Amino acid sequence: MKKINEAELWLLAGSQFLYGQEVLDAVAERAAEMADTFNASGHIPCKIVYKATVKTADGITNVIRAANADERCIGVVTWMHTFSPSKMWISGLLLLQKPYCHMHTQYNRGIPDREIDMNFMNLNQSAHGDREHGFIGARMRLPRKIAVGYWRDEALQKQLGSFARTCFGLDASRNLSVVRFGDNMRHVAVTEGDKVEAQIKFGWQVNTQPVGRLAEEVVRVADAEADELAAIYRERYRANTDDWDAVRYQAKEEIAIKRILESERAGAFSNTFEDLYGLEQLPGLATQRLMEQGYGYGGEGDWKTAALVHIVKMMTQGLTGGTSFMEDYTYDLTAGSELCLGAHMLEVCPSIAGDRPKIEVHPLGIGGKNPPARLVFEGKEGKAVLASLVDMGGRFRMIIHDIEAVRPVYEMPNLPVARVMWKPAPDLYTGAHAWILAGGAHHTVMSYDATADILLDLCEMLGIEAVHITADTTVENLKKELLFADIAWKIRF
Ligand code: MN
């Protein structure tokens, strides 16, 4: 898997030949100083590379062609220290295939009262140079992030950091293969979708692999290899079972699934309890472990959520809050403290555990296989987001929900799965109403690391619809938003 700290954002300073070499030298020097400051700030997870001060249409087009072709370059940041006539940018921006951020800042924080003269004015023109540049982005209807603030301030640096994460997620998306073991769960609607459209929009190659291939691969795993992995389990987690045969079988499944994912160069997978032919257990612990290593997963054939889990994990690389496949399971409707209990049959990623996971073995009511080993834990508390991707027919919609996870308020000793409890914004009833109105799935990605901004920008770069449920959401306004969105997206496509 790619590393975000090896990826690059290219900083382009726009100018023109009008001002003379001295001004152009100053622009270049200051843009390089900005890049150094950003790299030292600790707020931007990838490298900012000052690439060029561009002065002509050819110069702009050439650097954008180079950005498109360079695998390390995940996005482009533009800034107009001086005035850069925007017709020069049209041919380049038409070719741009990487995400684009227009950074609006100026070199000087204040106006130097005694020193300001027309030389100063000729160099320090962001206030109008960036307006000329903003117009062409608007006129060309380009998806773009606009980052505004003073460049030495944390607030602007964090906007660039957020953009870097969006870019890295988009890069992961465009290079993502998803392996499906078996099809969708029979008759289920929300986990279905147009895989051709998904490949066009997101870049995902979603292809099936026979579950029989997985069953054969499991048989091929040597006992010694499985024992070695099981020893790692024992070290990392708390053993709460005597059934080490069941645990060892999950170790074989982890190794076998990983081998297939590696051979298919895949970053995500799905399976279904309805198609486990030749397997002794539904992968539980195995899937949880693979998610912990950065693979995406979606249950019951849910390839959309599987892909999104991987992308969010890539976007939040290096952060420690955690990201998992999740499902809204059941509610606590105690008046005044309404909460949602999230879990899955087995497959919740231990990266979101608030305590050290326990290895347990319990029978599974469905699927008709042997009792699977799984990790059982309580989720962390803290702010998080849920995201769900649905196919509306003709377009994809991502629904993003702000939530606050709490320590589970019950012990639930007989619940043999990992569990998280949360309060959705603005409250459970309004939040659930809004979610249902927007058609959000029961399956989601839950992330303590991703911000809504990262995901909203991702939707913009991908060219899909986004719905954000926040503390300010009202059902009345959301109904209007969805109605207008339906009209807008019909015109757009
Ligand atoms: Mn499910």
PDB file of C-alpha atoms and ligand atoms in Angstrom, residues 300 325 327 344 442-443, ligand 1:
ATOM      1  CA  GLU A 300     -23.030  -9.521   2.626  1.00  0.00           C
ATOM      2  CA  PHE A 325     -16.934  -1.224   8.608  1.00  0.00           C
ATOM      3  CA  GLU A 327     -23.731  -1.378  10.861  1.00  0.00           C
ATOM      4  CA  HIS A 344     -21.857  -6.482  12.950  1.00  0.00           C
ATOM      5  CA  HIS A 442     -27.494   0.131   7.275  1.00  0.00           C
ATOM      6  CA  HIS A 443     -23.837  -0.482   6.349  1.00  0.00           C
TER       7      HIS A 443
HETATM    8 MN    MN B   1     -24.512  -6.449   7.457  1.00  0.00          MN
END
